[in-house]
């Protein structure tokens, strides 16, 4: 491990997010910071913002916030078992996505049976 990881010093937030595998590349993490999708302790963070153990990092990905707590600072990518020790994930569980009934384009008019199934999925039961 690096010296920063063992001594508990601060590390750039973009490097830490890349090291714990939130983003595939460090440039993607930097871009997210520039766009305002990363917050450290409730405040917008630039890519060079330093994080240290105990800081809360919120990352907005695909319209959902991930809440992470820094347990250990790492600046280089490490194996998955070590990533689990470097952060604590406090993200609340997501609500399941609603099922939307859609027909393939050009499939023609639905049969009576298919129409009833579509109505049942959309919650418009006649029962």
CSV table of C-alpha atoms in Angstrom, one decimal:
chain,number,residue,atom,x,y,z
A,1,UNK,CA,0.0,0.0,0.0
A,2,UNK,CA,1.0,3.6,-0.4
A,3,UNK,CA,2.4,5.8,2.3
A,4,UNK,CA,-0.8,7.9,2.2
A,5,UNK,CA,-2.9,4.8,2.9
A,6,UNK,CA,-0.9,3.7,5.9
A,7,UNK,CA,-0.4,7.1,7.5
A,8,UNK,CA,-4.0,8.3,7.3
A,9,UNK,CA,-3.1,11.5,5.5
A,10,UNK,CA,-5.5,13.3,3.1
A,11,UNK,CA,-5.9,12.4,-0.5
A,12,UNK,CA,-7.5,14.2,-3.5
A,13,UNK,CA,-11.2,13.3,-3.7
A,14,UNK,CA,-11.0,12.4,-7.4
A,15,UNK,CA,-8.1,10.0,-6.8
A,16,UNK,CA,-10.0,8.4,-3.9
A,17,UNK,CA,-13.2,7.9,-5.9
A,18,UNK,CA,-11.2,6.3,-8.7
A,19,UNK,CA,-9.2,4.1,-6.2
A,20,UNK,CA,-12.3,2.7,-4.6
A,21,UNK,CA,-13.8,1.9,-8.0
A,22,UNK,CA,-16.7,4.4,-8.0
A,23,UNK,CA,-15.5,5.7,-11.4
A,24,UNK,CA,-13.7,3.7,-14.1
A,25,UNK,CA,-11.1,6.4,-14.8
A,26,UNK,CA,-9.7,9.3,-12.8
A,27,UNK,CA,-10.7,11.7,-15.5
A,28,UNK,CA,-14.3,10.6,-15.1
A,29,UNK,CA,-14.1,11.3,-11.4
A,30,UNK,CA,-12.6,14.8,-12.1
A,31,UNK,CA,-15.4,15.5,-14.6
A,32,UNK,CA,-18.0,14.5,-12.0
A,33,UNK,CA,-16.4,16.9,-9.5
A,34,UNK,CA,-16.4,19.7,-12.0
A,35,UNK,CA,-20.1,19.1,-12.8
A,36,UNK,CA,-21.0,19.3,-9.1
A,37,UNK,CA,-21.9,15.7,-8.6
A,38,UNK,CA,-19.5,15.2,-5.7
A,39,UNK,CA,-20.0,16.6,-2.2
A,40,UNK,CA,-17.7,16.3,0.8
A,41,UNK,CA,-19.3,16.9,4.2
A,42,UNK,CA,-22.3,18.5,2.5
A,43,UNK,CA,-20.3,21.0,0.4
A,44,UNK,CA,-19.5,20.8,-3.3
A,45,UNK,CA,-16.0,19.5,-3.8
A,46,UNK,CA,-13.5,20.3,-6.5
A,47,UNK,CA,-11.3,17.5,-7.8
A,48,UNK,CA,-8.3,18.6,-5.6
A,49,UNK,CA,-10.4,18.7,-2.4
A,50,UNK,CA,-8.6,16.7,0.2
A,51,UNK,CA,-10.5,13.9,2.0
A,52,UNK,CA,-9.4,12.2,5.2
A,53,UNK,CA,-10.8,9.4,7.4
A,54,UNK,CA,-14.2,10.3,8.8
A,55,UNK,CA,-15.3,12.5,5.9
A,56,UNK,CA,-18.7,11.8,4.2
A,57,UNK,CA,-18.7,11.8,0.4
A,58,UNK,CA,-21.9,12.0,-1.6
A,59,UNK,CA,-21.6,11.0,-5.3
A,60,UNK,CA,-24.5,11.4,-7.7
A,61,UNK,CA,-24.5,8.6,-10.3
A,62,UNK,CA,-27.4,7.9,-12.7
A,63,UNK,CA,-29.7,10.1,-10.8
A,64,UNK,CA,-29.1,8.5,-7.4
A,65,UNK,CA,-26.9,9.6,-4.5
A,66,UNK,CA,-24.3,7.2,-3.0
A,67,UNK,CA,-23.3,8.1,0.5
A,68,UNK,CA,-19.8,6.9,1.4
A,69,UNK,CA,-17.7,7.4,4.5
A,70,UNK,CA,-13.9,7.5,4.2
A,71,UNK,CA,-12.4,4.9,6.5
A,72,UNK,CA,-8.9,4.9,4.9
A,73,UNK,CA,-7.3,7.1,2.3
A,74,UNK,CA,-5.9,5.3,-0.7
A,75,UNK,CA,-4.5,7.0,-3.8
A,76,UNK,CA,-3.9,4.0,-6.1
A,77,UNK,CA,-6.3,1.3,-7.2
A,78,UNK,CA,-6.2,-1.7,-5.0
A,79,UNK,CA,-8.0,-5.1,-5.0
A,80,UNK,CA,-11.7,-5.3,-4.1
A,81,UNK,CA,-11.2,-6.7,-0.6
A,82,UNK,CA,-9.1,-3.7,0.3
A,83,UNK,CA,-11.6,-1.3,-1.2
A,84,UNK,CA,-14.2,-2.7,1.3
A,85,UNK,CA,-12.0,-1.6,4.2
A,86,UNK,CA,-11.3,1.8,2.8
A,87,UNK,CA,-14.9,3.0,2.7
A,88,UNK,CA,-18.3,2.5,4.4
A,89,UNK,CA,-21.3,2.5,2.1
A,90,UNK,CA,-24.3,4.2,3.8
A,91,UNK,CA,-26.4,4.4,0.7
A,92,UNK,CA,-30.1,3.7,1.4
A,93,UNK,CA,-31.7,1.0,-0.7
A,94,UNK,CA,-33.3,2.1,-3.9
A,95,UNK,CA,-37.0,1.7,-4.7
A,96,UNK,CA,-37.6,-0.9,-7.4
A,97,UNK,CA,-38.2,0.6,-10.8
A,98,UNK,CA,-41.9,0.4,-11.9
A,99,UNK,CA,-42.7,-2.0,-14.7
A,100,UNK,CA,-43.9,-0.3,-17.8
A,101,UNK,CA,-45.9,-2.2,-20.3
A,102,UNK,CA,-44.6,-1.6,-23.9
A,103,UNK,CA,-45.3,-3.3,-27.1
A,104,UNK,CA,-42.8,-3.7,-29.9
A,105,UNK,CA,-43.2,-1.2,-32.7
A,106,UNK,CA,-45.0,-2.7,-35.6
A,107,UNK,CA,-46.4,-5.6,-33.6
A,108,UNK,CA,-49.9,-4.7,-34.7
A,109,UNK,CA,-53.0,-4.2,-32.7
A,110,UNK,CA,-53.1,-6.1,-29.4
A,111,UNK,CA,-55.4,-9.1,-29.0
A,112,UNK,CA,-58.1,-9.0,-26.3
A,113,UNK,CA,-56.0,-11.2,-24.1
A,114,UNK,CA,-52.9,-8.9,-24.5
A,115,UNK,CA,-54.9,-5.8,-23.9
A,116,UNK,CA,-56.2,-7.3,-20.6
A,117,UNK,CA,-52.6,-8.2,-19.6
A,118,UNK,CA,-51.5,-4.6,-20.4
A,119,UNK,CA,-54.4,-3.2,-18.4
A,120,UNK,CA,-53.5,-5.5,-15.4
A,121,UNK,CA,-49.9,-4.3,-15.5
A,122,UNK,CA,-50.9,-0.7,-15.6
A,123,UNK,CA,-53.3,-1.1,-12.7
A,124,UNK,CA,-56.5,-0.6,-14.6
A,125,UNK,CA,-58.2,-3.9,-13.7
A,126,UNK,CA,-61.9,-4.0,-14.4
A,127,UNK,CA,-62.4,-6.6,-11.6
